[in-house]
XYZ file of N, CA and C in Angstrom:
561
model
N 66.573 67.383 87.269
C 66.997 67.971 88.510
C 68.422 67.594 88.892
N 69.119 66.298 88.566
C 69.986 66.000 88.686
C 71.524 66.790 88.259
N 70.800 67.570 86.464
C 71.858 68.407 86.283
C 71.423 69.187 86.635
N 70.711 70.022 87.610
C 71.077 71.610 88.165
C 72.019 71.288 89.526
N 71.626 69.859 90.037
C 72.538 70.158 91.240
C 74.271 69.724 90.831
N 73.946 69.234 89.682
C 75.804 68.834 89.508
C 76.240 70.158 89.197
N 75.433 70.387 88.318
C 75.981 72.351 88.019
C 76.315 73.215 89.290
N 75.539 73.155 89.928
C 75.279 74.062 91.058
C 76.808 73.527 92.156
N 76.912 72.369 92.382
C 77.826 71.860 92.600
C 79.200 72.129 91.895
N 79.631 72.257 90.607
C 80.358 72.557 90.259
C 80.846 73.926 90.067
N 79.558 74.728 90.092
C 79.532 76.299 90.041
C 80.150 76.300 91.473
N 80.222 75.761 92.689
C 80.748 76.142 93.793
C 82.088 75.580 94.174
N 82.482 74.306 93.706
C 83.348 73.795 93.221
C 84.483 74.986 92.748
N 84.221 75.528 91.491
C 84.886 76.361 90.459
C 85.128 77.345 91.272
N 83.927 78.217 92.088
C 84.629 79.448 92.724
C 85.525 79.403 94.073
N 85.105 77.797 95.045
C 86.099 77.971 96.025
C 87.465 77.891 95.399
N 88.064 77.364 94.594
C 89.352 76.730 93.639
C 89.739 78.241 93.685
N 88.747 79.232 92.242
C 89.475 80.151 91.905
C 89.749 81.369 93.468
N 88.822 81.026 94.411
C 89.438 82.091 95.609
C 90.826 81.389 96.574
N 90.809 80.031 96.797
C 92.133 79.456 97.022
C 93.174 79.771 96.172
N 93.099 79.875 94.876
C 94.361 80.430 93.883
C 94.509 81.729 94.342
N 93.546 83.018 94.548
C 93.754 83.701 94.647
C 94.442 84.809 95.578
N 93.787 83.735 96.667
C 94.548 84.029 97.885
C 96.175 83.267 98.172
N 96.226 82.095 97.329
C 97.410 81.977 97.776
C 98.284 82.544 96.855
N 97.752 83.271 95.648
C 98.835 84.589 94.999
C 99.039 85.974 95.828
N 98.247 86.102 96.313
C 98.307 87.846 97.585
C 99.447 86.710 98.396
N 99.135 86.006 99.171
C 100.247 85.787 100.447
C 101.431 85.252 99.832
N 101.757 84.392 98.624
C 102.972 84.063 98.513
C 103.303 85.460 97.595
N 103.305 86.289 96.521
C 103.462 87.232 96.052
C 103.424 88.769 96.734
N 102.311 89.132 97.155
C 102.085 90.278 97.441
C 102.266 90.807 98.746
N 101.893 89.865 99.329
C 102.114 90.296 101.187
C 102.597 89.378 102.158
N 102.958 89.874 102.720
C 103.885 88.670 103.950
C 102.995 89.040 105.154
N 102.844 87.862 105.931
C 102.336 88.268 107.511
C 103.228 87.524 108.432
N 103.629 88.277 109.683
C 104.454 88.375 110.360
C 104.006 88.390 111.919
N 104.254 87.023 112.812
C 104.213 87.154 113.928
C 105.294 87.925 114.484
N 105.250 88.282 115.763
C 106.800 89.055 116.214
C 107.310 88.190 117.765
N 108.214 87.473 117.814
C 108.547 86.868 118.869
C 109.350 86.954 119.929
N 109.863 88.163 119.840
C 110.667 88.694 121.210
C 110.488 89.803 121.190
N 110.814 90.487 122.119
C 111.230 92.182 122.113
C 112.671 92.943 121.688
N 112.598 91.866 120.434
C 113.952 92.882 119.880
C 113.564 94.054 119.061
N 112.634 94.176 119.280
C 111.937 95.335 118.243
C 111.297 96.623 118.887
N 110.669 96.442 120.605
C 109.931 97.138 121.231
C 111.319 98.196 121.106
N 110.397 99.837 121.393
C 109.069 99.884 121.380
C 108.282 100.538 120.311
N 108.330 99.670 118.816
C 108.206 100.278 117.870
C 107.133 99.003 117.626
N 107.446 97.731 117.734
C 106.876 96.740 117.353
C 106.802 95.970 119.139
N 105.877 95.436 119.722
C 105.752 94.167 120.836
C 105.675 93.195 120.153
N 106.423 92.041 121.323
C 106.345 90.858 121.283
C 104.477 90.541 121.097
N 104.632 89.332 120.675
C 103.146 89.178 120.321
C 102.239 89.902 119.320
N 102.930 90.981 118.561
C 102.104 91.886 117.426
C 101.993 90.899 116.376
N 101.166 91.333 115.534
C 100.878 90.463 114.117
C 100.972 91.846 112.863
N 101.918 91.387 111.873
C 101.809 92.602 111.195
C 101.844 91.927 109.946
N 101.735 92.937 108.650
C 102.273 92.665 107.407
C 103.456 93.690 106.752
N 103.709 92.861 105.864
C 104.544 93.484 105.091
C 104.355 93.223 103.477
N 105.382 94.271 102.868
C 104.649 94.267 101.425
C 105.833 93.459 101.030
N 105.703 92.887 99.869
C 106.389 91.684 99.403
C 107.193 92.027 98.313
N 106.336 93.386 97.667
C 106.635 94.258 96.210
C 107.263 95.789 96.555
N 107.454 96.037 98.252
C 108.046 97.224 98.163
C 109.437 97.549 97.714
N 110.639 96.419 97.491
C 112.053 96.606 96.752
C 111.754 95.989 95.672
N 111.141 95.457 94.904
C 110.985 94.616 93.366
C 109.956 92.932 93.645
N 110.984 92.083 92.982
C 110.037 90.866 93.222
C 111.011 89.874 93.523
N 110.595 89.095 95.184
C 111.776 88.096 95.342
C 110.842 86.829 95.822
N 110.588 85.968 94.831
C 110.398 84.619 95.228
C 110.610 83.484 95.226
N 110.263 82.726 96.315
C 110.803 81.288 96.412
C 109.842 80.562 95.706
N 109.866 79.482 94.717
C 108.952 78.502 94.353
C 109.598 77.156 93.884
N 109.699 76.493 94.891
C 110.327 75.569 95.061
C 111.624 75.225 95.124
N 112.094 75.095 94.706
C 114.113 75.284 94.656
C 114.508 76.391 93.919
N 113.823 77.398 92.878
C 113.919 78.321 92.593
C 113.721 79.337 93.308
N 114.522 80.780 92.927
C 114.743 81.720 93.639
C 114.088 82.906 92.375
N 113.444 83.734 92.330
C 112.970 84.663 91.115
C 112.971 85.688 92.316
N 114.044 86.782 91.439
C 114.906 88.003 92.260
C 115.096 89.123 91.520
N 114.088 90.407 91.623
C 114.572 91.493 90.979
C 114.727 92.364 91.560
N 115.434 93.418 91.589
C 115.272 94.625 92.124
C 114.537 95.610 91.555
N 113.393 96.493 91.796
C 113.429 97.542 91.034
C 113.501 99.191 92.451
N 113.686 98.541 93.717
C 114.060 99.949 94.386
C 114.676 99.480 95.443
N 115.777 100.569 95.777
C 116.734 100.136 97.295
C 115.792 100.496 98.333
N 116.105 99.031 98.914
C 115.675 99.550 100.688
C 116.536 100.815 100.995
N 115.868 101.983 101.875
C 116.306 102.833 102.302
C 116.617 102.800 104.264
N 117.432 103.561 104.381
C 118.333 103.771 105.967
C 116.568 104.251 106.385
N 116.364 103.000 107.624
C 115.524 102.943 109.076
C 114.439 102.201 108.526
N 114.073 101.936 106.951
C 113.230 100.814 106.689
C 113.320 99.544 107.404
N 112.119 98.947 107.948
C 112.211 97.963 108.826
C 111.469 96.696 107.760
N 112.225 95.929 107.643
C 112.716 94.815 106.802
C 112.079 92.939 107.420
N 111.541 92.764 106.832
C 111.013 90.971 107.138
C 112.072 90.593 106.326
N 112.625 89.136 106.613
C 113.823 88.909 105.436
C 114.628 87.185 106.427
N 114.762 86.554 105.458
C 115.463 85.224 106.269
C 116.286 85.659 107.057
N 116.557 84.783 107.785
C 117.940 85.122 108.540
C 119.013 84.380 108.114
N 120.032 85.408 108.336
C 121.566 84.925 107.436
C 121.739 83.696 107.716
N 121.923 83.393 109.207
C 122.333 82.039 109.312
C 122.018 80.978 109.309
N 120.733 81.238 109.192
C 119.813 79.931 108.597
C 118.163 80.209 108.338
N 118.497 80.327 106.676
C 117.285 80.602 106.256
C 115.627 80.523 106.222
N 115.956 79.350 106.826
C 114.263 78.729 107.593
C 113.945 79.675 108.233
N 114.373 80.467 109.013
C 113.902 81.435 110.300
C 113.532 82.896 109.922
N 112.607 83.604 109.814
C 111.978 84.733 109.661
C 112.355 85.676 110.342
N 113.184 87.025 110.433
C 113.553 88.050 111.108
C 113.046 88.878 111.039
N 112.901 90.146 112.039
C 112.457 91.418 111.397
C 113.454 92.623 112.551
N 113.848 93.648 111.178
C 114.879 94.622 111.879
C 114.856 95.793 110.927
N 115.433 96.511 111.548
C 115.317 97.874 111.061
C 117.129 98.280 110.007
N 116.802 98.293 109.110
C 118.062 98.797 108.380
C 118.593 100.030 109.241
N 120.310 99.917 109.484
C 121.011 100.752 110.051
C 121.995 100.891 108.901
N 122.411 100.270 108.186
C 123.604 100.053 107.239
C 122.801 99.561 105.795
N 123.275 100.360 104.643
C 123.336 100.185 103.500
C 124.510 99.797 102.336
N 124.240 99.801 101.671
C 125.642 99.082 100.639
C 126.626 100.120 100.788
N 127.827 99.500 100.857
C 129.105 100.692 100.889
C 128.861 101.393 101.845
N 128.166 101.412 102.794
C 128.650 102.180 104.225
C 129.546 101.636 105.251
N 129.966 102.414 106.176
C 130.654 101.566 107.162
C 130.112 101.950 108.495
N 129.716 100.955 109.365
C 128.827 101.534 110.256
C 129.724 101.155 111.809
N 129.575 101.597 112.631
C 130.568 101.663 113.886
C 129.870 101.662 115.008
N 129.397 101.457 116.175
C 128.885 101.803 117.487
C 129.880 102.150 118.344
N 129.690 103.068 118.655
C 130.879 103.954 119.581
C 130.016 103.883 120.921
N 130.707 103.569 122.273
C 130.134 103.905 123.156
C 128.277 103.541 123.064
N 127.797 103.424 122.635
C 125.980 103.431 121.934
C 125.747 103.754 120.864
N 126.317 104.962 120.291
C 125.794 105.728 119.479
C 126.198 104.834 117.953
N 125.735 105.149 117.337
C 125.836 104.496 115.894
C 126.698 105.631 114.867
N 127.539 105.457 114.106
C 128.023 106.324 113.286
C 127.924 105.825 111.798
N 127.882 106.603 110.919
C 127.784 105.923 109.589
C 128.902 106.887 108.842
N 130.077 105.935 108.272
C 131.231 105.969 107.656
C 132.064 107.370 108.287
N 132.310 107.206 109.335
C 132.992 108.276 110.166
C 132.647 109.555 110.705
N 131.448 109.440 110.451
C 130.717 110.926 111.142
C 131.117 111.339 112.183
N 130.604 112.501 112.396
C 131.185 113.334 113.473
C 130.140 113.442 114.468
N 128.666 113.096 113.621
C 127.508 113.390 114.712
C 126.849 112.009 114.431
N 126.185 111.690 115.473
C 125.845 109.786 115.728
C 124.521 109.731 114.478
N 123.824 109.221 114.177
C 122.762 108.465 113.754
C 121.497 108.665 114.895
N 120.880 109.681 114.281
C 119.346 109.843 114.951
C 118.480 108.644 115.110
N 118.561 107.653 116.369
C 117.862 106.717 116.737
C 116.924 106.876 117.854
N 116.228 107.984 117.854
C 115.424 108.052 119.171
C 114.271 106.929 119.099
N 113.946 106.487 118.044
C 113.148 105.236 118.139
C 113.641 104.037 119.123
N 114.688 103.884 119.693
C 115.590 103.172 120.334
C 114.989 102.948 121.507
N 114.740 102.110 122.162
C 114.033 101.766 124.014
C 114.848 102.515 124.748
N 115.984 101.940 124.252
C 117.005 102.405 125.369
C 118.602 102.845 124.575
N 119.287 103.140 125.672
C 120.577 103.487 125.092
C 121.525 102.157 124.857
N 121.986 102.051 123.365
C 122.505 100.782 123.321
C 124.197 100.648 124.151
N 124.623 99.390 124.495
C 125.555 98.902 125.760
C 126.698 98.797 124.532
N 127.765 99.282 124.758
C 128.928 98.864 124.275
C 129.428 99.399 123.097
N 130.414 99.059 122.622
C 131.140 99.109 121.158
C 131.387 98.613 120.040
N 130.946 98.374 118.871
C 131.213 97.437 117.883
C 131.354 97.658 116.590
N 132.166 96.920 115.747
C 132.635 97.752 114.632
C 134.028 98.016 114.574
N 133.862 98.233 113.519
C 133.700 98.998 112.319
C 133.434 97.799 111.527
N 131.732 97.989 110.879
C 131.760 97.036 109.596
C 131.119 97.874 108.409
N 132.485 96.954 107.366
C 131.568 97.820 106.055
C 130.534 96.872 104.985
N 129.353 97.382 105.155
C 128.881 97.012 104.298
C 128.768 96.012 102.783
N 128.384 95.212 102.433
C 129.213 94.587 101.178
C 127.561 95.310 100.214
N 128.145 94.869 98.504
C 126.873 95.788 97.876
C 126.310 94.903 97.751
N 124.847 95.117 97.913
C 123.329 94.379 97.899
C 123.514 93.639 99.300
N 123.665 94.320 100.379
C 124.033 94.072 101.203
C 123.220 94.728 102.696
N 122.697 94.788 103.498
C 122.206 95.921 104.749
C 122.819 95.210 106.409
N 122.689 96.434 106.951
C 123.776 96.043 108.020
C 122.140 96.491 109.325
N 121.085 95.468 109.746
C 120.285 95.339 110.330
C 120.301 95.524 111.935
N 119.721 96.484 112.618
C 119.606 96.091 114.087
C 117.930 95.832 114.645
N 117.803 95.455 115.767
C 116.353 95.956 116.136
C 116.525 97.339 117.114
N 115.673 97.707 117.234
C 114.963 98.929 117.650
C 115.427 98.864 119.717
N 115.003 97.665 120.240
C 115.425 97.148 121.751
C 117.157 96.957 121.197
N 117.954 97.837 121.139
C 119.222 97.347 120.608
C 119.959 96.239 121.836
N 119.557 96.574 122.976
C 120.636 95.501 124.153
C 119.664 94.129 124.571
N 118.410 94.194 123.698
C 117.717 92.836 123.803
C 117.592 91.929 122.580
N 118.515 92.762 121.311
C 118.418 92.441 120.051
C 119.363 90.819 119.457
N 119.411 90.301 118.883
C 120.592 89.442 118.281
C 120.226 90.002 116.708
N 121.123 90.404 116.065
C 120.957 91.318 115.243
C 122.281 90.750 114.631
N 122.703 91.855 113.276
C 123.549 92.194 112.345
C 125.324 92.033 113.336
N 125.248 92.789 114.750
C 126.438 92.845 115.393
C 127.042 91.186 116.026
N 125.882 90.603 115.811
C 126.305 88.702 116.409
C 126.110 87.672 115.782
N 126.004 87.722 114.261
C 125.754 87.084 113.506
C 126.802 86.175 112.631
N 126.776 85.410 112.471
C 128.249 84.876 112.114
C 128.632 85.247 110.253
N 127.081 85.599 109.522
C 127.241 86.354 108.202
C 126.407 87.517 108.623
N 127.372 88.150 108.901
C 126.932 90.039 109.601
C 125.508 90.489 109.253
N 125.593 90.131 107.130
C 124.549 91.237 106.459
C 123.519 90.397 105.774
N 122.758 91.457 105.788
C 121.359 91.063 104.871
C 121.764 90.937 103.785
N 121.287 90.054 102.901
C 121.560 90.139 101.631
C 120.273 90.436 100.989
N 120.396 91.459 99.937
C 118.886 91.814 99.032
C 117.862 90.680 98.860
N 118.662 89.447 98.600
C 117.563 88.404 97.741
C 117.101 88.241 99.377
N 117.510 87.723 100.754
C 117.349 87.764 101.681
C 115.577 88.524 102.047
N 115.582 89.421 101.513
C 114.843 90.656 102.255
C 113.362 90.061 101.641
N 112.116 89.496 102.180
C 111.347 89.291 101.807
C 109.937 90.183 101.422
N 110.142 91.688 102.921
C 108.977 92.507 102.246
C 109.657 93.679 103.241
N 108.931 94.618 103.436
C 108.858 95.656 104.236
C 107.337 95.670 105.364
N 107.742 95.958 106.110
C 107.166 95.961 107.494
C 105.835 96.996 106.978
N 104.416 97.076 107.434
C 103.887 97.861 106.762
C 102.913 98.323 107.598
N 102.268 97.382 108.472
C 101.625 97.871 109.332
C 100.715 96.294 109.729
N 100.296 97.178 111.767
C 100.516 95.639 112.723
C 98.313 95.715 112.467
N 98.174 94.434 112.522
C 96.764 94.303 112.499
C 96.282 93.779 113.624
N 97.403 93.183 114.497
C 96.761 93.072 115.865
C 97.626 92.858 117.187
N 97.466 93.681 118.131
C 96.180 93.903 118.945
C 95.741 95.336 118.169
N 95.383 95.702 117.316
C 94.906 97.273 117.482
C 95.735 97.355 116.019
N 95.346 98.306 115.205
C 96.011 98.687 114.170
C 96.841 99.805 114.416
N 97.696 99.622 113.440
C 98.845 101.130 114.029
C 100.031 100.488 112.173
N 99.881 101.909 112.137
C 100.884 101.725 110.753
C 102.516 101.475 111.496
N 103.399 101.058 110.838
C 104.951 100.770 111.356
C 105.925 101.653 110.379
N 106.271 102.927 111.182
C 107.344 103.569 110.610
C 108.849 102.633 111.276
């Protein structure tokens, strides 16, 4: 009787192990989860939402220990909303909406956003409000995104940052959808 319970014991042993490995390959690899802590994002995202993001939607970027393992296999695209360190100090978790891509030059005129001299602004009706002021002209550097949030005059964003841009390896997943209070996918 002694060896069915060491077995039995080890049979449970063996499977909590292999579901701890497993799960901690989905969250450090595959998916990111994301508290949200201000309203620089409303009203697309609230303060207090819990969301995920995919980890594999631009290629594969991970940290494992002092190493960095960084590929690309697709560009973030203009209004993808981005989880990703923050420039100025990487410990800190951001989340913003790409306004600027590599080699663009992006401008705020009066509110409106322009991308590399347009004549007609940047369709942001996702926006709370109308953003305050002028800023710019910045261009883009490559592997590079030029980030705002969505609350643009409650944001600290890409326009106050002392290293302006996102950098690719930077970008940890894409925003994908909030699981609580209530589910709701995140365009």
């Amino acid at each position: 009787m002694n060896k069915l319970i060491v077995k039995k014991i080890l049979s449970t042993v063996k499977t909590t192990l292999i579901a701890f490995l497993l799960a901690l390959f989905v969250v450090t690899c595959i998916i990111i989860n994301a508290v949200i802590p201000s309203e620089s994002m409303e009203k697309t995202i609230m303060t207090g939402d819990r969301l995920i993001g995919n980890r594999l939607a631009y290629g594969i970027n991970l940290q494992i220990g002092d190493k960095q393992i960084c590929k690309k296999m697709r560009d973030p695209k203009l209004f993808d909303i981005i989880i990703f360190r923050y420039p100025d100090d990487e410990s800190e978790l951001y989340i913003k909406r790409i306004i600027g891509l590599p080699g663009e030059t992006v401008e705020i005129k009066d509110g409106d956003v322009y991308i590399d001299g347009s004549k007609k602004p940047l369709d942001d009706s996702f926006t709370a409000e109308k953003t305050e002021g002028s800023f710019g002209p910045y261009t883009v550097p490559k592997d590079s995104y030029f980030v705002m949030g969505d609350n643009r005059n409650c944001s600290y964003d890409s326009r106050f940052w002392d290293n302006t841009y996102v950098r690719f390896d930077e970008i940890l997943g894409k925003a994908v959808f909030r699981y609580y209070p209530g589910f709701k996918l995140i365009k």
